[in-house]
Short mmCIF file of C-alpha atoms and ligand atoms in Angstrom, two decimals:
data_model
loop_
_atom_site.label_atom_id
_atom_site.label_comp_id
_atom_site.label_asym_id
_atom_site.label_seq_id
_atom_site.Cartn_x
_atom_site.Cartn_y
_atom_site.Cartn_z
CA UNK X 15 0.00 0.00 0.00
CA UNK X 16 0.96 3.48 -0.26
CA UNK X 17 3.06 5.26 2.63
CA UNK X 18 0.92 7.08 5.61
CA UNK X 19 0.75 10.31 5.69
CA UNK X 20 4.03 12.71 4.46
CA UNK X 21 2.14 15.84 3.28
CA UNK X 22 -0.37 15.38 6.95
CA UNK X 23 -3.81 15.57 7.27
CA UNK X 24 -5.35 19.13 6.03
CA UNK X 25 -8.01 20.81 6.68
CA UNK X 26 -8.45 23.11 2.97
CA UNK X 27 -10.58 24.37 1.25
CA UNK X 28 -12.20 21.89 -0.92
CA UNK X 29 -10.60 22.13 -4.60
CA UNK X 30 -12.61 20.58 -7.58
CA UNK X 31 -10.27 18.55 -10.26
CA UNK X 32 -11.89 16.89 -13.61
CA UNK X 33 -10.23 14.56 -14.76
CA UNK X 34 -10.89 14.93 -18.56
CA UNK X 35 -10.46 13.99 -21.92
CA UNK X 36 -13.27 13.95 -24.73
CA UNK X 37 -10.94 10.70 -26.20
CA UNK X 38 -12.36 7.54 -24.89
CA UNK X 39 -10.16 5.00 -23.31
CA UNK X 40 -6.96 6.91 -22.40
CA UNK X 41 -6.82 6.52 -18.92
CA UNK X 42 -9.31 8.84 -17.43
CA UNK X 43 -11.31 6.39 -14.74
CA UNK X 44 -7.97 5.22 -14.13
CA UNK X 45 -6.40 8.01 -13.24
CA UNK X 46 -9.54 9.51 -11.34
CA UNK X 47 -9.54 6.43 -9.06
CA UNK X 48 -6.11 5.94 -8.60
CA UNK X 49 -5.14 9.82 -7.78
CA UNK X 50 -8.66 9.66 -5.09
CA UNK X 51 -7.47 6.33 -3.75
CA UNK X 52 -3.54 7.62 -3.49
CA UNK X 53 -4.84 10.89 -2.36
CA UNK X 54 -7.10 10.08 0.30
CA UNK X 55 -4.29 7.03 2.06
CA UNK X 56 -2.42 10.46 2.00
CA UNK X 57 -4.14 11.82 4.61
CA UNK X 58 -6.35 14.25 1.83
CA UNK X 59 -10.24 13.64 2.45
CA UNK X 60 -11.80 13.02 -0.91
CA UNK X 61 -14.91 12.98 -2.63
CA UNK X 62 -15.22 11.37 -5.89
CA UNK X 63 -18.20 12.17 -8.05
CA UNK X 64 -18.28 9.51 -10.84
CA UNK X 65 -20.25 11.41 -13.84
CA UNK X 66 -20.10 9.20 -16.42
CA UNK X 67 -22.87 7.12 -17.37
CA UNK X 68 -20.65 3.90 -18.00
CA UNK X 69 -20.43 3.89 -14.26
CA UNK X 70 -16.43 2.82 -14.59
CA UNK X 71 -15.17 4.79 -11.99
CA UNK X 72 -17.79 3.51 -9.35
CA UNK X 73 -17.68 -0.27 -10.46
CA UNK X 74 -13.90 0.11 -10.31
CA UNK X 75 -13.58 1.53 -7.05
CA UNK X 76 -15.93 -1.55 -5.92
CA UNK X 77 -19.09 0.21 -5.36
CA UNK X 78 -22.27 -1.03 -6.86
CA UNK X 79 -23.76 1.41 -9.63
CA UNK X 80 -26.93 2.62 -8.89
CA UNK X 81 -29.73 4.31 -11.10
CA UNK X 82 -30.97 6.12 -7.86
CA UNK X 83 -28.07 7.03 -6.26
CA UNK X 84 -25.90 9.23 -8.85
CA UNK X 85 -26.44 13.19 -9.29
CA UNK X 86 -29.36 12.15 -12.04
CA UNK X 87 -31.62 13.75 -9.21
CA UNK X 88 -29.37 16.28 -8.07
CA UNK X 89 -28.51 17.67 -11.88
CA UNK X 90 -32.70 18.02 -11.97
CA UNK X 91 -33.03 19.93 -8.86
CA UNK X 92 -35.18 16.41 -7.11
CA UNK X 93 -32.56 15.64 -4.57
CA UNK X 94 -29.99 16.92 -2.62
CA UNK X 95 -26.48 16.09 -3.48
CA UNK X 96 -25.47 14.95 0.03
CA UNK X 97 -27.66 12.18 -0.02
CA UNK X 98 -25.91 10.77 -2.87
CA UNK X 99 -22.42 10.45 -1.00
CA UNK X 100 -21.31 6.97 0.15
CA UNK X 101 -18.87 5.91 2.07
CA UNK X 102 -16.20 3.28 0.28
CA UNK X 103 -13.72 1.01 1.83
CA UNK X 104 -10.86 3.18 2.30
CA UNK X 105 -10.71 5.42 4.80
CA UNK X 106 -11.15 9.13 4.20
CA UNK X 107 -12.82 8.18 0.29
CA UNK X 108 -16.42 8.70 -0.82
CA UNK X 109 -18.24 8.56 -3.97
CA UNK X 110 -21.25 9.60 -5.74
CA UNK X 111 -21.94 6.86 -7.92
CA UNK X 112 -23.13 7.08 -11.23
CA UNK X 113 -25.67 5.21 -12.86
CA UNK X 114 -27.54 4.62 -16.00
CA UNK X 115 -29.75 7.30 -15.35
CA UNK X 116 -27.04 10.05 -15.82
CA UNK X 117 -26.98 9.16 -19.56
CA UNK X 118 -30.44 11.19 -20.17
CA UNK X 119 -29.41 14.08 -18.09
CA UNK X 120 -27.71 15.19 -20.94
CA UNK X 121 -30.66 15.93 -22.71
CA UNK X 122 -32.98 17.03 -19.88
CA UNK X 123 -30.28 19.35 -18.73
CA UNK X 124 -29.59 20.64 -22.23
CA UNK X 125 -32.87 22.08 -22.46
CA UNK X 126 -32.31 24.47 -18.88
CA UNK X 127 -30.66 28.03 -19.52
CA UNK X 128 -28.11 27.14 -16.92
CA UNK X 129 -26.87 24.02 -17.89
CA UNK X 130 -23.06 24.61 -18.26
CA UNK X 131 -23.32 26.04 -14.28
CA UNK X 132 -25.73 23.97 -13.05
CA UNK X 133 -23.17 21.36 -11.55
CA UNK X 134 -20.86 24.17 -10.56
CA UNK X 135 -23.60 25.33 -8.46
CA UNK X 136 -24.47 22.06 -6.57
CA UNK X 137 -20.91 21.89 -5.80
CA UNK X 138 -20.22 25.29 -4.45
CA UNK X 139 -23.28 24.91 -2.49
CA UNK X 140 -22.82 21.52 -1.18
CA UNK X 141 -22.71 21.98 3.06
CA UNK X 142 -20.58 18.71 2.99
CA UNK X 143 -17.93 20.88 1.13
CA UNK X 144 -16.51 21.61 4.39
CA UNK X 145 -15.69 17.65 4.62
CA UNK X 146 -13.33 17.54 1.98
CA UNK X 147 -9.98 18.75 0.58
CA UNK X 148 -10.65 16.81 -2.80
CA UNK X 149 -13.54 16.43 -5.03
CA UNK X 150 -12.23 14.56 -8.18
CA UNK X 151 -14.57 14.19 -11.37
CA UNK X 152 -14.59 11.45 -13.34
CA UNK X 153 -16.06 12.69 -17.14
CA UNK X 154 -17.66 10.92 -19.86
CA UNK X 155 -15.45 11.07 -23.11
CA UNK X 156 -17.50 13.44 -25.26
CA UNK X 157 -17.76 17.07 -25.59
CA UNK X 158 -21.61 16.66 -24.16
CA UNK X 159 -23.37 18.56 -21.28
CA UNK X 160 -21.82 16.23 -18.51
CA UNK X 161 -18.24 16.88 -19.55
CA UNK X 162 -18.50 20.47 -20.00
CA UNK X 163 -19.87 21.65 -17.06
CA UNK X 164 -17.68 19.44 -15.21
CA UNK X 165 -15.09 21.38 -16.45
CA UNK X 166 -17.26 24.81 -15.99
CA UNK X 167 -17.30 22.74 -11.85
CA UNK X 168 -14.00 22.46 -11.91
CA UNK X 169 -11.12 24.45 -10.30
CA UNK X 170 -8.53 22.62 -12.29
CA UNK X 171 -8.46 20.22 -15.18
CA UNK X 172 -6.08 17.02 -15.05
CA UNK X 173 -5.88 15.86 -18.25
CA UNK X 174 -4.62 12.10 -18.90
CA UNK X 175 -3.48 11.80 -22.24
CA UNK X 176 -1.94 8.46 -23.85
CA UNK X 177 1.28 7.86 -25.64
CA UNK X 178 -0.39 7.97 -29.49
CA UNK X 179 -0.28 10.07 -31.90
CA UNK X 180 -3.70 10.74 -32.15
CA UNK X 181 -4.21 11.31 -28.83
CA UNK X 182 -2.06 14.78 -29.64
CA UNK X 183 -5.16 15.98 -31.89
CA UNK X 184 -7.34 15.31 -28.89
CA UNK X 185 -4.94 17.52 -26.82
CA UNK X 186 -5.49 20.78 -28.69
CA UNK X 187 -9.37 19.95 -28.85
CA UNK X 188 -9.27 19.91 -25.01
CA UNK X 189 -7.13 22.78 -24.59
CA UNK X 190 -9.69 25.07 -26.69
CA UNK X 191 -12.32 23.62 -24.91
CA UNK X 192 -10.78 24.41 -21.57
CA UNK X 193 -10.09 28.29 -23.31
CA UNK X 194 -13.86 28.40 -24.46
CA UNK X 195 -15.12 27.68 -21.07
CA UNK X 196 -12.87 30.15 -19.19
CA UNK X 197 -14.03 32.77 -21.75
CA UNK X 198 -17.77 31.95 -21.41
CA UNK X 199 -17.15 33.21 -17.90
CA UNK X 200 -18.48 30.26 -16.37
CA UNK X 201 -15.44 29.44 -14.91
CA UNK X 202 -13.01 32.30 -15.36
CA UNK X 203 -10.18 31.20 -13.50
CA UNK X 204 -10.21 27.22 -14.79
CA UNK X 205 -6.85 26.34 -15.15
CA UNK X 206 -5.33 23.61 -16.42
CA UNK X 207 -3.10 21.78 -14.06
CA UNK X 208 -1.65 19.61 -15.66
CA UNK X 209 -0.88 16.80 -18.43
CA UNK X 210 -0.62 12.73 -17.62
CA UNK X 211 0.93 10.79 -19.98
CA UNK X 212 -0.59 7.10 -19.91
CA UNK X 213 -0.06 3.87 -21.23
CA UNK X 214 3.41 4.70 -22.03
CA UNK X 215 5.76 1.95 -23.65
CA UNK X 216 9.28 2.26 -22.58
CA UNK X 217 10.37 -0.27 -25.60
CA UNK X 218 8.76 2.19 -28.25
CA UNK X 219 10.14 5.56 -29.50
CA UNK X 220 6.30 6.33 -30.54
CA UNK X 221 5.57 6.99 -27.08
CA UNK X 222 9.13 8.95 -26.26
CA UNK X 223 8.15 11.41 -29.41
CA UNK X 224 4.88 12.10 -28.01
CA UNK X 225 6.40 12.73 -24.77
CA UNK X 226 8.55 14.96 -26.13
CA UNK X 227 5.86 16.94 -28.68
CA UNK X 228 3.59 17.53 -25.33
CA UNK X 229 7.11 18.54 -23.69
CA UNK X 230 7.66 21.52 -26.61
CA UNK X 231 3.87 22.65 -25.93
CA UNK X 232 3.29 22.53 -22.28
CA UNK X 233 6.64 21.92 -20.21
CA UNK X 234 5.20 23.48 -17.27
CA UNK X 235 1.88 20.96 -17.51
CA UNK X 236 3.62 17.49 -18.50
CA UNK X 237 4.10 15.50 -15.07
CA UNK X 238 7.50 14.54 -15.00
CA UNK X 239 6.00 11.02 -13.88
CA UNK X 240 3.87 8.85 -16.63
CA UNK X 241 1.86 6.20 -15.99
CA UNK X 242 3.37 2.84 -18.27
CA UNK X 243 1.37 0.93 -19.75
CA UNK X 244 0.77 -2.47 -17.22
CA UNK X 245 -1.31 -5.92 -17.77
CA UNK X 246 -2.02 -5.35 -14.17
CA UNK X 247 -3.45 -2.00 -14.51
CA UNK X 248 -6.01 -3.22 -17.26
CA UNK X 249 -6.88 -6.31 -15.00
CA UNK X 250 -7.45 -4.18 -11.73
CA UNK X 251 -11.06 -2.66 -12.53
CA UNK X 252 -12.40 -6.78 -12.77
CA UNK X 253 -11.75 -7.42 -9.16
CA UNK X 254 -13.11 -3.79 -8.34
CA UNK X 255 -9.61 -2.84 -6.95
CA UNK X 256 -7.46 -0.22 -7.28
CA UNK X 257 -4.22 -0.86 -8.25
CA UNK X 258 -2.75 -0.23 -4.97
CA UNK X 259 -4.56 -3.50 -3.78
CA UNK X 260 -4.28 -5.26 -6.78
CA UNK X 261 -0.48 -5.27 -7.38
CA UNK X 262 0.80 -2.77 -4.47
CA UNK X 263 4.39 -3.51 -5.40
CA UNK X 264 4.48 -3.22 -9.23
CA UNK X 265 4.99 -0.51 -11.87
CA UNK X 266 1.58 0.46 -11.61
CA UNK X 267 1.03 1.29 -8.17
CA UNK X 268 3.86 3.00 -7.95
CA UNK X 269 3.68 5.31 -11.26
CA UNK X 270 0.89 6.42 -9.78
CA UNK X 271 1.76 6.65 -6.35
CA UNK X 272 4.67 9.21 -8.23
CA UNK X 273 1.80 11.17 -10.29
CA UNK X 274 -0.15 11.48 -6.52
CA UNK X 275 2.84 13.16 -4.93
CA UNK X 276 3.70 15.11 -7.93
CA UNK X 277 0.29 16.58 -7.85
CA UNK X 278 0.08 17.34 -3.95
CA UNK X 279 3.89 18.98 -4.96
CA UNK X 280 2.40 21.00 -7.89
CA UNK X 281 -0.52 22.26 -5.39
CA UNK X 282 1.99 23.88 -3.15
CA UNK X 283 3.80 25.57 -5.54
N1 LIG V 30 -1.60 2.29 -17.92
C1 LIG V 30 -2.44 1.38 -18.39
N2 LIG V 30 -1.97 0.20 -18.86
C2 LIG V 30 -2.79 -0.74 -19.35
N3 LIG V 30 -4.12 -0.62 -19.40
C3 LIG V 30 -4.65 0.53 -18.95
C4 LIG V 30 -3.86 1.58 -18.42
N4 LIG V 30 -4.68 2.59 -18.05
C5 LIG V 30 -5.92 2.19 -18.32
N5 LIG V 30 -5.92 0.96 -18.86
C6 LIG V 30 -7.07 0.18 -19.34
O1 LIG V 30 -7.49 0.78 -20.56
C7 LIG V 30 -8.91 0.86 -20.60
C8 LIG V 30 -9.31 2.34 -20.67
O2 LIG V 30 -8.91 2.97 -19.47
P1 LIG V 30 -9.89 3.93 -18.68
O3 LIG V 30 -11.22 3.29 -18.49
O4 LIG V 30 -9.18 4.42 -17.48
O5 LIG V 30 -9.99 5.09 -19.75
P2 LIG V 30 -11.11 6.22 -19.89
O6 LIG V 30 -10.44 7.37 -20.55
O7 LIG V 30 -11.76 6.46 -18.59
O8 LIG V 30 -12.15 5.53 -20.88
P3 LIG V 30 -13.61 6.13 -21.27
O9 LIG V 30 -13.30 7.24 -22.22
O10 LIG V 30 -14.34 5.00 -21.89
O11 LIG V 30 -14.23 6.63 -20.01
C9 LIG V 30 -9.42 0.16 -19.36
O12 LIG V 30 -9.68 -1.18 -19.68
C10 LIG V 30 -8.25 0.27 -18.40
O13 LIG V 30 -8.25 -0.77 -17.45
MG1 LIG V 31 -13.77 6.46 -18.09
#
C-alpha cells in the first residue's frame, strides 16, 4: 500500500479537479480512481463524483452502480447532493456513484438556460464541502453537457493523455475547450493543471516522441511522472480494486503513487 501520511492531514478548502479527456479510453477512470485512492491514504479527504454514465469509476472503485443514487436527481433539482455520498472502503474516500440514469441528463439538462453552471452550483453549495480537501470528477469522453460543465465545476483540469499520436489531436481539442469555457465566464479562472501521460511503452520511440511533442507545448503541464502501460493495470477494474490492492508492489502502483505526490507537490507551488 501506499506510505501514511508525508504531506499530513489538512483541513483546505475543498478544490474541484476533472479529470478529462473527450478521447475515450486513455486513462481517465484510471487516473480519477487511482489519484482519489492515493490521495485520500495520503491523509487528503476526498470525494469522488463519478459522472459518467458507463459507471467505470464507481464499479472500479468496488461500489455497486446505482440508477438512484448518482447526481441524475441532483442535476434536476429532485434531490440533494449529500444524499448521494457513500462511504467506500478506504478510509477518508467517498463517492457519488453514477448510474444509468445520468446518460439522459444530458438531454434534460440541455434544455435548462443554466446548464453549463448547473453542476458548478451544486458543488459550491454543497454543506458537505466543508468535509473535503478533494472532489475529483470522473467525465464521460464526449464534448456533451456532462463533460463540459464538469469542467465549468472544476477548479482545475487534469488531463490524462496516452502515448499515441492521435491522442495529440485530442490535446489541442481539449485545450480550446478548456479556453472556451474560461471565456464563457463560467469558470473564469479554470486552469489547467496539468498533463498525464498514460499507457506509455518504454520499448517504443512512438511513445518517447509524443512525450517529447507535449514537452515543446506545455513543459510546465507534462508531469514529469507517466503512468506505463501495465497488464495489471487493465486487470485491476475486474476485481473492483485499485491498483494499490491489486499489485501494491508493481509498476503500476507505484507510477501512480509518483503522479499522486507530484500533484500534492504542484498544489503547493
Ligand atoms: N496504464 C495502463 N496500462 C494498461 N491498461 C490501462 C492503463 N490505463 C488504463 N488501462 C485500461 O485501458 C482501458 C481504458 O482505461 P480507462 O477506463 O481508465 O480510460 P477512460 O479514458 O476512462 O475511458 P472512457 O473514455 O471509456 O471513459 C481500461 O480497460 C483500463 O483498465
Ligand atoms: Mg472512463
Amino acid at each position: 500500500m501506499i506510505d501514511s501520511d508525508p504531506f499530513g492531514d489538512s483541513t483546505q478548502d475543498m478544490k474541484t479537479i476533472a479529470i478529462a479527456n473527450q478521447k475515450g479510453g486513455v486513462g481517465k477512470t484510471t487516473t480519477a480512481i487511482s489519484l482519489s485512492a492515493a490521495l485520500a491514504s495520503l491523509g487528503k479527504r476526498t470525494l469522488l463524483l463519478d459522472l459518467d454514465p458507463q459507471a467505470n469509476a464507481t464499479s472500479g472503485i468496488g461500489v455497486e452502480p446505482d440508477g438512484e443514487g448518482s447526481m441524475y436527481l441532483p442535476l434536476l433539482g429532485s434531490s440533494k447532493i449529500e444524499e448521494k455520498i457513500l462511504p467506500t472502503r478506504f478510509k477518508k474516500l467517498d463517492i457519488i456513484p453514477s448510474g444509468m440514469d445520468l446518460a439522459g441528463v444530458e438531454i434534460e439538462l440541455a434544455r435548462r438556460d443554466d446548464h453549463l453552471t448547473r453542476l458548478k452550483k451544486i458543488i459550491s453549495e454543497m454543506p458537505a464541502k466543508e468535509n473535503y480537501d478533494y472532489c475529483i470528477l470522473d467525465t464521460p469522453p464526449s464534448l456533451g453537457v456532462l463533460m463540459t460543465s464538469s469542467l465549468a465545476a472544476a477548479d482545475e483540469v487534469v488531463i490524462p493523455l496516452q502515448c499515441e499520436w492521435f491522442g495529440l489531436e485530442g490535446l489541442a481539442k481539449i485545450v480550446h475547450v478548456i479556453e472556451e469555457i474560461r471565456q464563457s465566464g463560467a469558470a473564469p479562472d479554470l486552469t489547467l493543471e496539468g498533463i498525464v501521460m498514460t499507457m506509455f511503452d518504454g520499448r517504443t520511440n512512438l511513445s518517447r516522441q509524443v512525450v517529447e511533442e507535449v514537452k515543446n507545448y506545455f513543459p510546465q503541464q507534462l508531469y514529469k511522472n507517466v503512468v506505463p502501460r501495465s497488464i495489471r493495470i487493465g486487470e485491476a477494474p475486474s476485481h473492483g480494486k485499485t491498483i494499490f490492492e491489486h499489485d501494491p508492489s508493481g509498476l503500476g502502483a507505484k507510477a501512480y503513487h509518483k503522479v499522486t505526490r507530484e500533484f500534492l507537490r504542484r498544489q503547493t507551488t
